[in-house]
Every structure is written in C-alpha cells, then in structure tokens.
Amino acid sequence: MARPKTYLDLLKAVDSFPYIDIARTPNDDHEESSYYQLLLPSDPRPHGYMLPSVVKKIPWTSDFEVSHDCPRTVQVLDKSHGRDTAAACNQAFASVIARAIESGAFATLGRPFREDYKILGAKYPSVQLLRAAAPLFGVCCRGAHMTAYVRTDEGMKIWVPRRSAHLFTYPRMLDTTVAGGVRAEESPFECIVHESDEEASLPTDFVRKHARACSATTYVEQRNSGFGGEFGLMVPVCLYLYDIELPFDIVPTPRDDEVEEFYLWDVDRVKKALANEEFKTNCAAVMIDFFIRHGIITDENESDYLEIISRLHRALPVPTSPTAT
Amino acid sequence: MARPKTYLDLLKAVDSFPYIDIARTPNDDHEESSYYQLLLPSDPRPHGYMLPSVVKKIPWTSDFEVSHDCPRTVQVLDKSHGRDTAAACNQAFASVIARAIESGAFATLGRPFREDYKILGAKYPSVQLLRAAAPLFGVCCRGAHMTAYVRTDEGMKIWVPRRSAHLFTYPRMLDTTVAGGVRAEESPFECIVHESDEEASLPTDFVRKHARACSATTYVEQRNSGFGGEFGLMVPVCLYLYDIELPFDIVPTPRDDEVEEFYLWDVDRVKKALANEEFKTNCAAVMIDFFIRHGIITDENESDYLEIISRLHRALPVPTSPTAT
C-alpha cells in the first residue's frame, strides 16, 4: 500500500507550478520562462502565460499580434474602433477558439464546458472566453466550493460526495459538498447558490441565508496528462470558499448526474480519505483549508502548518483586480 | 481629515517589505538585496536576512564568521564539539547580543522584551535568541492573536482593547482582544491561554475549551522609525490566529497594565476604526482576516478580495519547519 500522503504532499500536487517569478524572469534559463504573456488592449499587465507549443499551434486571427521577441507576447488588438473594447476582445477570443476547436489540435478543448470564464482583473468589465480554453491562455480559472457540515453529539461530521463514474475528470473520486466553476456572468456566491440546488438539492432559501463566505484558496497548477489536456500549461486558480452548517433534516441528495452519492463522515474518516488520495486534488486543498479554519489542523499537531497556510494562498502571477499592479 | 484607508492600504502598511525574491537575488541592483544571510550550523537555508549597516555595527564574537563575498553570510559556528549544537548557538547569540546591548548602538535593543524567541524551522530544536534582537537578525517573529466576539440580537459584536498610554509602541491605539509574542518555550496555544488571563482576565478553563485555532497570517515588514528601532530591517512575521465566542457574562477586563479599556463594538464601528487607522498596524491585519473568515469581507463587496487574502498569507523568506526547503 502506498505511503499515506501528508497535507503538504497533497497541496504540492495541486499547487504544482514551480515557485519561479514568471513575470520577472521572462527569458532566462528556466524552461517555464519561455511562456508568452497574454496582453489585453491598453493594459501592460499580463493576464495569462501561454506555452510556446500552444502559441505555435493556435490558428491565430488578425485580432491578435504574436511577438517572439523578449518578452514574448500575445497581444489582443482593439478592433472596437473606440466603441466596446470588451466586446471586441470577446469576439476575438470566440473566433480564435472556434478555429482552434475546428483544428482538432487541442485535447483541452474537447472538455464539455460550454460556459464562459471571466478574465479576472481586466480593466474592461466582462472580458471573457470559453471555460475549456482558459487553461490554454493561462488565465485564472475561478471556482466556488462549499463545505457542508453537521454538529452531532459525536463531533463534527462533513458531507462528502463521490463523483459520478462517467465524469471526464476524476471519476468516482471524492469532492467538496458543492462546487462549480464561476461563470463569467455570475458572482461566486450566486454560483454556490445554483450549484447547491443542482448538485445537492439543497433548499435555495436556506443556502442564501446560511452559506458563509470564509476566504479563498489560490494556487498555480502545472497541468499534466491527468487533466486530459495539454501537458505543462500554467493555470492560476482561485477557489472561493464557503461553509454551511446543516441541520439534521437537510440532507444533500444528488440531482444532476455529477454526484453518485453523499456520505456523512466524521473528521477521522475524512482525514483517512485525504491521506489515501481519495479526493479530487483541488478538493483536498479545500478540505485542508476547512481543517485549518476549524482548528482541526493546528500548529501543535502539524509541523508544516505555516507552509500549508501560505501554499493555500499563493500570490497569483496575474492581476486579480482592475487596479492591481 | 485624511482619506479613509482601504483594507489593502492597511495591509500594505503591515506587509511592507518589497516583493523581491530576497533568497534568489542576493547581489543584484536592488538595495534590499545586499542583506546578509543568517546561517545556522550544518544548514544551508538562511534563517534570517540582516541589514549591512547592522552587520557592520554588531560587535561580533568568535562564535560567528561574517563573509562579505557573494552571497554575503553571517555563519553561526558550531562550538559544541559534537555535543549540544542548539545550546552552543544559544550561547553564541546570548553573548553577541549582550555585547551589542552594551555597545548602545542599537535602538531596537532598548525595547523591554526579556523573553526569548525561537528560530522557526531550525534543524536543532529550541535554537533561540532575545526577542528584542530578533529583528536585527531578520529571523521570524511569532505572535498569537485571539479575537473575542459575542453574538447579540443586533448581530456580532467584537471585544476591542485600547492599548495603555505608557506603552513603548502604538500607545492608545486599538489592539486584538488578546495578543502576545510566542515565547521560545511555549506553543502558540499556550501563549493565548496565559495572555488571556494576564491581559483580559478571561477564565483559563473557558479559554482552553473554547479558543479555536483558525489560521495564521504571515507577512514581511520593512521596519521604519515608528518601531523605535533601526530603519530598513527585514522582519518576517507569523501571527497564529484564534477566535473565541464569549457569552454575555464573560467580560474581558484589564489585568496587567497593557490595556486601558475594552470596548464591545459592532462590526460597523470596527470597520470605521480600521479606516481611520485607529488600530495597531498588525492588529488591523488580524481583524481583516477575521472579517474574511466570518463572511464580512467578501468578493462581492470588496474588489481587492483576492489580493487581500494572498497578502495576509505571504510565503516567508525563511524556512518555517525543520524539513522545509
């Protein structure tokens, strides 16, 4: 049997991109540093970093200017003629992504995500692109995760779903009680509200009233073959975290086909499942953050306490607000 | 009247050391990069970074070897002859600090801290040095902060103390309900337990049972004159965070002479005090983290949400565990 994983092992598997300063070392000896900066119009801040092999294969349109000089850049051009820059960017992304899908050159684009993701921190509100394409452009992918728990006489218990066997990624692995990608047009909270209904049949009014925002975890992935996409993509990720305490008579129940079953587990059972790598990798990070916030993992019982905490909140290499530098 | 401070303004004042990779850019053009690495015996990982002006003024003993080559280093020598390396290091620090105090060259050493701080992440357990000297050596300073709150019919209220007028730093400013430096020989939790008694007269049994560890905030200060010490010191800081919900009949009351008065304030009053810079700078960070964890600051009401969260959990430039690299 494999050695049980430590919490830090689990986080390193999620926050897997090397700790290099990708923004400041654009062309030194690191292989990773040859990523291209994705630039939006009139904004010098890179909103993503793209693999050279990806830049080479994308069937670029005239909406983009690719420069192979140092620093290497992919510039979205402003074809709005002074009207709606965001709409022009969105049209540019939509066209080039349609061509890339047609080309059949990208496994990543085969993923069944039809909604758009917002480009976080863009100066123009609602610059967005197809969710499945976000990792190719190296822009931040946003999710919302809510952990539901129950206080019992035997201590805290946590609602843990098992993913359906037919899912494209991580079939039959354990997940966060409720989780989903944050669509361009919604807030993280609204995402949790509708996913609570769709995935777990939780009453909407109850969720609106009792779901509590309690932080976010941020990390940077280096995508490997497990995602069924291109190898080596740099993907900044932000997961907005929510907790909800459920009474005994509100029981999560699968509604859509993403969840096979919900378990109500005590903390020790959840710890065991983490150590055995039964959780989807980023859901392990969410559970570890929950354990930190609820005093289950402490400095007294975990020698990696501080490293765990800083890895759960990595400074992302892309701006996270319109005014961030 | 001054412009009200944003949460991010307040955090930038705490996490004030530039975001340079001090470990990897030891001798380039940045002024900050000329810091000396503090090295313990048989351990290549710098445990602190020292200002050149400080290294120059310290009356070094033969327990230390100072190298002005690249990378600049201050190496603690192992004079234990194979016996107790930690004890030898502690003796080395004690001697040189005694000489430095005698020299009168360091304002920082005038601070009335008589306890020792542990050097975080040292391979040898309990390597420690005088708390007042820790910032000179650039080693991590550890504190523990507990926020006490009460649930009332009008919403959450928070116990906020005002610091005494005679204190060396931040007199009459607002503070965390209970806070203190973590002494070398105690755990963060034990620190909170005894400080709760000494500073706020909270019943020890109640605190032991109900104080909940709920994360840590980590940041890097560049010390300015406000601390009454040397200018430009790089100080990594880790504050272990605790929450405690108090019933109405447990009321914090000053016991030692550090607190003038406790206020029971609602969230809006605390927000106003933050914006007006009424809080001791690092206590503002603790309160902001509390607001994040309790769903008071959310992505929906704060555009800097993600930047705030990552700044509250900066990766420190020193190892935080014996096995960290």
XYZ file of C-alpha atoms in Angstrom:
650
model
C 0.000 0.000 0.000
C 1.237 3.484 -0.846
C 2.603 5.692 1.902
C -0.191 7.900 3.276
C 0.071 11.433 1.888
C 0.742 14.345 4.205
C -1.305 17.518 3.866
C 1.736 19.190 2.326
C 2.123 16.352 -0.205
C -1.497 16.882 -1.236
C -1.026 20.636 -1.619
C 2.146 20.254 -3.652
C 0.178 18.094 -6.073
C -2.331 20.932 -6.524
C -0.034 23.949 -6.329
C 2.298 22.228 -8.758
C 3.753 25.053 -10.834
C 7.343 25.848 -9.784
C 7.869 28.827 -7.491
C 9.567 30.962 -10.126
C 8.690 34.595 -10.690
C 7.279 34.073 -14.158
C 6.545 37.788 -14.577
C 10.082 38.943 -13.889
C 12.184 36.214 -15.454
C 10.709 36.062 -18.915
C 13.712 34.753 -20.781
C 16.305 33.153 -18.593
C 17.341 29.538 -18.399
C 14.146 28.099 -16.967
C 12.107 26.166 -19.457
C 8.989 27.633 -17.851
C 10.153 31.152 -18.549
C 9.587 30.840 -22.234
C 5.840 31.241 -21.691
C 4.192 34.024 -23.728
C 2.444 36.885 -21.928
C -1.224 37.330 -22.819
C -1.922 41.069 -23.080
C -5.289 42.820 -23.340
C -5.608 46.208 -25.110
C -4.142 49.259 -23.304
C -3.022 47.196 -20.312
C 0.631 46.272 -19.719
C -0.217 43.604 -17.111
C -0.080 40.020 -18.423
C -3.418 38.299 -17.767
C -2.080 34.877 -18.616
C 1.044 32.982 -19.627
C 0.900 30.669 -22.628
C 3.030 27.658 -23.516
C 5.173 28.138 -26.652
C 3.838 24.868 -28.078
C 0.292 26.171 -27.647
C 1.070 29.565 -29.195
C 2.571 27.769 -32.177
C -0.455 25.545 -32.779
C -3.228 28.111 -32.358
C -4.649 29.279 -35.725
C -4.361 32.987 -34.833
C -6.688 35.515 -36.432
C -5.900 39.143 -37.278
C -7.342 40.118 -33.861
C -4.055 39.021 -32.289
C -0.444 40.066 -32.661
C 2.120 37.478 -31.605
C 5.629 38.670 -30.838
C 8.501 36.238 -30.451
C 10.831 38.916 -29.100
C 11.708 39.283 -25.454
C 9.348 39.443 -23.666
C 7.299 37.096 -25.808
C 3.731 38.349 -26.059
C 0.320 37.566 -27.462
C -1.441 40.916 -27.750
C -5.208 41.108 -28.199
C -5.776 44.020 -30.598
C -8.558 46.512 -30.025
C -10.765 46.271 -33.103
C -13.629 48.155 -31.473
C -12.816 51.454 -33.179
C -13.310 53.247 -29.886
C -16.606 51.575 -29.102
C -16.790 48.489 -26.869
C -13.307 47.126 -26.198
C -14.569 44.253 -24.042
C -16.967 43.117 -26.761
C -14.150 43.283 -29.319
C -11.899 41.157 -27.087
C -14.680 38.655 -26.532
C -15.285 38.397 -30.264
C -11.546 37.929 -30.832
C -11.374 35.085 -28.305
C -14.552 33.463 -29.612
C -13.277 33.447 -33.203
C -9.836 32.101 -32.486
C -11.201 29.465 -30.094
C -13.729 28.343 -32.729
C -10.863 27.920 -35.203
C -8.770 26.091 -32.615
C -11.639 23.685 -31.889
C -12.096 23.129 -35.598
C -8.392 22.387 -35.984
C -8.740 19.493 -33.554
C -5.241 20.269 -32.281
C -6.084 20.694 -28.595
C -7.243 17.922 -26.300
C -8.139 20.559 -23.703
C -10.827 21.963 -25.978
C -12.582 18.612 -26.025
C -13.769 19.180 -22.457
C -17.512 19.669 -22.174
C -17.526 23.198 -20.768
C -19.867 25.426 -22.707
C -19.913 28.435 -20.369
C -17.521 31.390 -20.358
C -14.995 32.371 -17.698
C -14.292 35.997 -16.901
C -10.714 37.258 -17.239
C -10.017 38.271 -13.665
C -8.705 41.788 -13.126
C -9.330 43.009 -16.684
C -9.702 46.782 -16.924
C -12.741 46.320 -19.145
C -15.574 44.603 -17.307
C -16.684 41.212 -18.597
C -13.823 40.285 -20.871
C -14.438 36.557 -21.119
C -13.639 33.383 -23.005
C -14.759 29.759 -23.257
C -14.052 27.923 -19.999
C -12.406 24.971 -21.758
C -9.959 27.370 -23.443
C -8.958 29.306 -20.313
C -6.052 26.956 -19.443
C -4.602 27.314 -22.958
C -4.407 31.079 -22.468
C -3.127 30.678 -18.908
C -5.787 32.948 -17.479
C -7.102 32.475 -13.958
C -9.791 29.835 -13.579
C -12.309 30.565 -10.843
C -14.360 28.098 -8.852
C -16.595 28.207 -5.794
C -16.597 25.401 -3.205
C -18.899 24.999 -0.238
C -18.311 22.520 2.576
C -21.449 21.419 4.424
C -21.107 20.065 7.935
C -23.305 18.939 10.786
C -22.633 19.227 14.514
C -23.503 15.966 16.246
C -23.062 14.583 19.757
C -20.073 12.667 18.399
C -18.479 15.822 16.987
C -18.456 17.453 13.588
C -19.438 15.448 10.520
C -18.857 16.530 6.933
C -20.947 15.859 3.826
C -18.655 14.316 1.204
C -19.886 13.472 -2.307
C -18.468 10.829 -4.613
C -18.173 11.979 -8.230
C -20.064 10.023 -10.852
C -18.258 7.306 -12.763
C -18.940 8.886 -16.155
C -17.244 12.250 -15.435
C -14.447 13.378 -17.760
C -12.084 14.189 -14.877
C -11.552 12.392 -11.569
C -14.413 9.892 -11.940
C -15.531 8.283 -8.647
C -13.198 10.432 -6.580
C -14.394 12.396 -3.550
C -15.349 16.049 -3.962
C -16.370 19.151 -1.995
C -20.050 19.045 -0.901
C -20.964 21.631 -3.539
C -18.600 23.033 -6.158
C -18.594 24.555 -9.582
C -16.817 26.872 -11.971
C -17.812 30.537 -11.621
C -19.417 31.607 -14.901
C -18.495 34.988 -16.341
C -21.889 36.493 -15.656
C -22.320 35.404 -12.031
C -20.734 36.116 -8.651
C -19.079 33.329 -6.639
C -21.988 33.428 -4.183
C -24.584 33.037 -6.942
C -22.547 30.143 -8.287
C -22.757 28.383 -4.917
C -26.487 29.060 -4.670
C -27.340 27.456 -8.006
C -24.830 24.608 -7.673
C -26.276 23.807 -4.229
C -29.597 23.240 -5.883
C -28.323 21.461 -8.999
C -25.720 19.188 -7.420
C -27.034 18.590 -3.916
C -30.746 19.529 -3.915
C -30.180 21.960 -1.036
C -33.023 24.460 -0.475
C -32.089 27.741 -2.131
C -33.523 29.972 0.586
C -31.608 28.124 3.279
C -28.348 28.348 1.324
C -28.787 32.076 0.647
C -29.301 32.687 4.338
C -26.690 30.398 5.860
C -23.808 29.907 3.401
C -20.864 31.871 4.771
C -18.021 33.188 2.621
C -14.857 32.385 4.529
C -11.854 33.000 2.285
C -10.422 31.757 -0.978
C -7.622 29.405 -1.826
C -5.300 30.381 -4.660
C -2.710 28.202 -6.337
C -0.929 27.687 -9.634
C -1.177 24.353 -11.426
C 1.122 22.888 -13.967
C -1.350 20.783 -15.905
C -0.328 17.213 -16.510
C -1.876 14.436 -18.517
C -4.382 13.674 -15.723
C -6.476 16.586 -16.916
C -6.847 15.064 -20.353
C -5.343 18.157 -21.933
C -2.042 19.656 -22.981
C 0.956 18.979 -20.756
C 2.706 21.841 -18.975
C 0.004 24.502 -19.118
C 0.327 27.091 -16.344
C -3.095 27.605 -14.774
C -3.642 30.119 -11.973
C -6.661 29.059 -9.938
C -8.826 30.771 -7.379
C -11.447 28.870 -5.405
C -13.877 30.957 -3.355
C -14.664 29.063 -0.157
C -17.950 28.796 1.707
C -19.022 26.887 4.799
C -22.563 25.936 5.692
C -23.777 24.220 8.828
C -26.724 21.958 8.034
C -29.395 20.798 10.466
C -30.065 17.035 10.591
C -33.142 17.299 8.436
C -31.455 18.908 5.449
C -29.700 16.087 3.609
C -27.743 16.677 0.397
C -29.131 14.488 -2.388
C -27.790 14.121 -5.939
C -29.901 15.920 -8.520
C -27.871 16.335 -11.690
C -25.700 13.435 -12.779
C -22.397 14.706 -11.365
C -22.654 13.093 -7.942
C -23.100 9.387 -7.297
C -23.670 9.508 -3.538
C -23.203 11.735 -0.462
C -21.548 10.395 2.701
C -21.792 11.972 6.168
C -18.321 11.329 7.543
C -16.583 12.218 10.783
C -13.309 14.097 10.690
C -11.170 10.978 11.114
C -12.777 9.294 8.128
C -12.172 12.407 6.027
C -8.537 12.556 7.173
C -8.085 8.936 6.124
C -9.595 9.616 2.699
C -7.236 12.574 2.249
C -4.187 10.509 3.186
C -5.270 7.809 0.718
C -5.660 10.337 -2.108
C -9.362 9.574 -2.469
C -10.204 13.261 -3.020
C -10.041 15.133 -6.321
C -6.785 17.048 -5.924
C -8.141 20.584 -5.545
C -10.943 19.396 -3.244
C -8.213 18.100 -0.934
C -6.915 21.684 -0.743
C -10.419 22.936 0.085
C -10.794 20.339 2.847
C -7.362 21.204 4.270
C -8.328 24.888 4.395
C -11.554 23.884 6.168
C -9.491 21.901 8.716
C -7.239 24.937 9.276
C -10.176 27.309 9.797
C -11.968 24.917 12.137
C -8.996 24.234 14.415
C -8.608 20.620 13.269
C -5.143 21.174 11.807
C -3.117 23.335 14.229
C 0.475 24.391 14.738
C 0.596 21.970 17.652
C -0.358 18.882 15.611
C 1.138 19.699 12.190
C 4.766 20.681 11.674
C 4.061 22.014 8.165
C 1.299 24.326 9.471
C 2.716 27.613 8.166
C 3.854 26.225 4.826
C 0.404 24.687 4.323
C -1.226 28.050 5.009
C 0.955 30.021 2.633
C 0.622 27.404 -0.137
C -3.167 27.613 0.196
C -2.936 31.330 -0.587
C -0.312 31.703 -3.271
C 0.084 35.131 -4.826
C -1.145 34.599 -8.387
C 1.006 35.683 -11.359
C -1.942 37.561 -12.906
C -3.766 40.659 -11.652
C -6.802 39.839 -9.528
C -8.453 43.261 -9.671
C -8.677 46.028 -12.271
C -6.394 48.229 -10.159
C -3.845 45.590 -9.066
C -0.366 46.113 -10.435
C -9.486 64.735 7.505
C -7.362 62.022 5.930
C -8.841 59.786 3.248
C -10.224 56.618 4.885
C -7.857 53.693 4.390
C -8.914 50.692 2.376
C -8.246 47.201 3.684
C -5.489 46.853 1.096
C -3.892 50.138 2.210
C -3.808 48.800 5.765
C -2.232 45.517 4.681
C 0.406 47.227 2.562
C 1.444 49.171 5.649
C 1.985 45.874 7.508
C 3.319 43.694 4.704
C 5.688 46.487 3.762
C 8.820 44.723 2.566
C 9.091 44.811 -1.255
C 8.017 41.699 -3.153
C 11.514 40.761 -4.245
C 12.849 37.232 -4.003
C 15.464 38.027 -1.395
C 16.741 34.442 -1.360
C 17.440 34.263 -5.079
C 18.625 37.764 -5.871
C 21.279 38.252 -3.229
C 23.513 40.661 -5.081
C 21.822 42.422 -7.927
C 20.873 46.060 -8.228
C 18.236 46.200 -5.518
C 19.347 47.950 -2.389
C 17.430 45.334 -0.391
C 19.410 42.530 -1.968
C 22.542 43.394 -0.076
C 21.117 41.820 3.086
C 23.345 39.174 4.734
C 22.054 35.613 5.113
C 21.987 34.321 8.685
C 23.134 30.677 8.640
C 22.935 28.114 11.449
C 25.460 25.240 11.647
C 25.117 22.446 9.053
C 22.100 24.043 7.419
C 22.289 25.845 4.049
C 18.879 27.533 4.498
C 19.067 31.205 5.566
C 17.049 31.711 8.759
C 17.184 35.477 8.539
C 18.414 38.371 6.409
C 20.431 41.124 8.073
C 20.961 44.737 7.035
C 24.573 45.556 6.058
C 24.545 48.530 8.451
C 23.544 46.202 11.279
C 26.164 43.579 10.405
C 28.781 46.318 10.403
C 27.841 47.645 13.853
C 27.420 44.346 15.704
C 30.469 43.566 17.917
C 30.826 40.001 16.583
C 32.377 37.293 18.743
C 34.430 34.317 17.581
C 31.204 32.275 17.519
C 30.348 33.928 14.194
C 32.003 34.075 10.798
C 30.987 37.008 8.621
C 31.596 36.755 4.878
C 31.327 39.775 2.624
C 31.515 37.675 -0.522
C 28.547 36.788 -2.649
C 26.293 35.599 -1.136
C 27.008 37.647 1.961
C 26.614 35.499 5.038
C 26.727 35.534 8.824
C 27.500 31.958 9.850
C 26.898 30.775 13.404
C 29.782 28.405 14.149
C 29.218 25.133 15.984
C 31.345 25.370 19.126
C 29.608 22.413 20.790
C 32.367 19.931 19.924
C 29.760 17.423 18.886
C 27.628 17.848 21.976
C 24.629 20.209 22.010
C 24.585 22.363 18.876
C 21.422 24.216 19.882
C 22.908 25.164 23.259
C 26.083 26.367 21.533
C 24.039 28.529 19.126
C 22.013 29.936 22.002
C 25.194 30.793 23.899
C 26.615 32.441 20.780
C 23.523 34.598 20.334
C 23.355 35.478 24.043
C 26.994 36.631 24.114
C 26.897 38.738 20.998
C 23.551 40.279 21.952
C 24.919 41.171 25.412
C 27.853 42.928 23.726
C 25.532 44.689 21.295
C 23.366 45.936 24.164
C 26.465 47.125 25.985
C 27.625 48.973 22.873
C 24.440 51.054 22.962
C 24.487 51.079 19.164
C 21.023 49.648 18.589
C 17.790 51.430 19.421
C 15.922 48.143 18.790
C 17.671 46.537 21.758
C 16.231 49.170 24.071
C 12.812 47.532 23.820
C 11.652 45.914 27.056
C 11.393 42.329 25.825
C 13.170 39.972 28.161
C 11.919 36.663 26.802
C 13.452 34.599 24.001
C 12.012 33.865 20.572
C 12.542 30.516 18.894
C 14.217 30.446 15.487
C 11.455 28.954 13.396
C 12.353 25.942 11.273
C 15.789 25.373 12.812
C 17.017 21.792 12.442
C 18.052 21.803 16.100
C 15.071 22.185 18.421
C 14.964 25.302 20.575
C 17.568 27.476 18.935
C 16.531 30.817 20.365
C 17.529 34.417 20.947
C 16.393 37.534 22.799
C 13.065 38.780 21.424
C 14.269 42.376 21.126
C 17.190 41.202 18.983
C 15.182 39.028 16.578
C 14.503 41.873 14.095
C 18.232 42.704 13.912
C 18.939 39.145 12.773
C 15.928 39.153 10.462
C 14.542 35.950 11.942
C 10.821 35.265 12.033
C 8.950 36.875 14.922
C 5.955 34.884 16.126
C 2.862 36.161 17.834
C -0.534 34.772 18.778
C -3.731 36.835 18.476
C -7.216 35.919 19.643
C -10.341 37.811 18.639
C -13.239 37.534 21.099
C -16.746 38.158 19.839
C -20.311 37.961 21.098
C -23.437 37.094 19.131
C -26.225 39.516 20.008
C -29.701 40.198 18.673
C -28.180 43.158 16.834
C -25.539 40.986 15.195
C -21.939 40.168 16.004
C -20.005 42.399 18.402
C -16.239 42.326 18.873
C -14.194 42.983 22.015
C -11.601 45.653 21.154
C -8.996 46.821 23.676
C -7.265 50.182 23.719
C -3.542 49.973 24.478
C -2.228 51.794 27.510
C -0.768 55.269 27.087
C 2.609 54.305 28.535
C 3.413 51.521 26.040
C 6.640 51.782 24.040
C 4.902 51.109 20.717
C 1.485 52.222 19.480
C 0.293 53.814 22.738
C -3.516 54.270 22.975
C -4.115 52.522 19.665
C -6.632 49.692 19.298
C -5.449 46.097 19.553
C -6.614 42.492 19.162
C -8.665 41.271 22.156
C -5.755 39.152 23.372
C -2.285 39.091 21.821
C 1.297 38.399 22.694
C 4.656 37.242 21.411
C 5.128 33.467 21.425
C 7.995 32.682 23.806
C 10.557 30.101 22.753
C 9.425 27.563 25.316
C 5.671 27.695 24.670
C 3.241 26.794 21.906
C 1.034 29.451 20.276
C -1.982 27.989 22.067
C -0.308 28.170 25.488
C 0.639 31.757 24.686
C -3.024 32.623 24.093
C -4.093 30.842 27.260
C -1.747 32.803 29.534
C -2.189 36.116 27.718
C -5.973 35.715 28.011
C -5.551 35.619 31.747
C -2.875 38.314 32.031
C -4.267 40.869 29.583
C -8.006 40.290 29.688
C -8.762 38.314 32.869
C -10.508 35.614 30.845
C -11.086 32.340 32.738
C -8.353 29.886 31.763
C -10.586 26.811 31.661
C -13.052 28.541 29.379
C -10.293 29.696 27.033
C -8.705 26.235 26.887
C -12.031 24.738 25.944
C -13.374 27.324 23.504
C -10.468 29.145 21.847
C -10.309 27.881 18.281
C -7.173 27.944 16.142
C -8.267 29.216 12.744
C -5.200 30.002 10.664
C -2.180 32.259 10.727
C -1.324 35.445 8.956
C 2.204 35.814 7.600
C 3.820 38.945 6.270
C 7.190 40.647 5.889
C 7.784 44.056 7.440
C 10.311 46.623 6.486
C 10.775 48.284 9.847
C 10.564 52.030 9.849
C 11.149 54.586 12.527
C 7.677 54.016 14.009
C 9.026 50.946 15.769
C 11.638 52.976 17.607
C 14.398 50.856 16.138
C 16.704 50.621 13.166
C 15.308 51.666 9.791
C 15.021 49.133 6.980
C 15.179 45.894 8.955
C 13.505 42.985 7.172
C 11.264 41.176 9.649
C 9.288 38.062 8.666
C 6.277 37.748 10.961
C 3.836 34.975 11.687
C 0.737 35.576 13.805
C -1.209 32.497 14.877
C -4.901 33.348 14.881
C -7.603 32.255 17.295
C -11.285 33.070 17.608
C -13.384 32.725 20.721
C -17.097 33.298 21.106
C -17.844 34.709 24.550
C -21.152 34.509 26.391
C -22.579 37.785 27.725
C -21.395 37.109 31.253
C -17.697 36.709 30.410
C -16.366 40.236 30.029
C -12.705 40.960 29.233
C -11.185 43.171 31.926
C -7.670 44.654 32.020
C -5.366 42.907 34.472
C -1.770 43.790 33.619
C -1.057 47.369 32.630
C -1.039 46.848 28.844
C -4.722 47.550 28.226
C -6.536 50.738 29.191
C -10.087 49.657 28.390
C -12.115 47.074 26.427
C -14.927 48.129 24.088
C -17.708 45.877 22.779
C -18.194 47.192 19.267
C -20.392 46.190 16.385
C -18.842 45.429 13.008
C -19.563 48.865 11.557
C -17.762 50.601 14.427
C -14.749 48.308 13.946
C -14.753 48.995 10.197
C -14.728 52.721 10.907
C -11.812 52.375 13.330
C -9.881 50.394 10.709
C -10.487 53.029 8.031
C -9.330 55.747 10.446
C -6.100 53.871 11.243
C -7.036 53.574 14.916
C -5.691 50.010 15.095
C -2.071 48.997 15.724
C -0.943 48.085 12.201
C -0.643 44.320 12.567
C -3.878 44.125 14.573
C -5.611 45.647 11.552
C -4.371 42.642 9.549
C -5.730 40.268 12.200
C -9.122 41.991 12.128
C -9.214 41.905 8.319
C -8.504 38.157 8.390
C -11.334 37.772 10.926
C -13.661 39.683 8.574
C -12.657 37.398 5.686
C -13.249 34.219 7.693
C -16.600 35.435 9.011
C -18.056 36.467 5.662
C -17.959 40.196 6.463
C -15.494 40.999 3.679
C -16.497 39.071 0.536
C -15.650 39.038 -3.155
C -18.996 40.720 -3.764
C -18.301 43.751 -1.532
C -14.519 44.138 -1.885
C -12.736 44.400 -5.233
C -9.343 43.683 -3.650
C -10.624 40.443 -2.060
C -8.073 38.067 -3.594
C -5.115 40.390 -3.181
C -6.065 40.913 0.467
C -6.162 37.149 1.015
C -2.797 36.452 -0.567
C -1.127 39.360 1.241
C -2.436 38.007 4.548
C -0.565 34.760 3.836
C 2.725 35.738 2.283
C 5.261 32.982 1.747
C 8.013 33.868 4.224
C 11.647 34.096 3.051
C 12.804 31.810 5.896
C 12.058 28.120 6.492
C 9.026 27.551 8.706
C 9.679 23.906 9.545
C 12.814 21.813 10.051
C 12.171 19.966 6.782
C 11.083 22.941 4.646
C 13.434 23.778 1.806
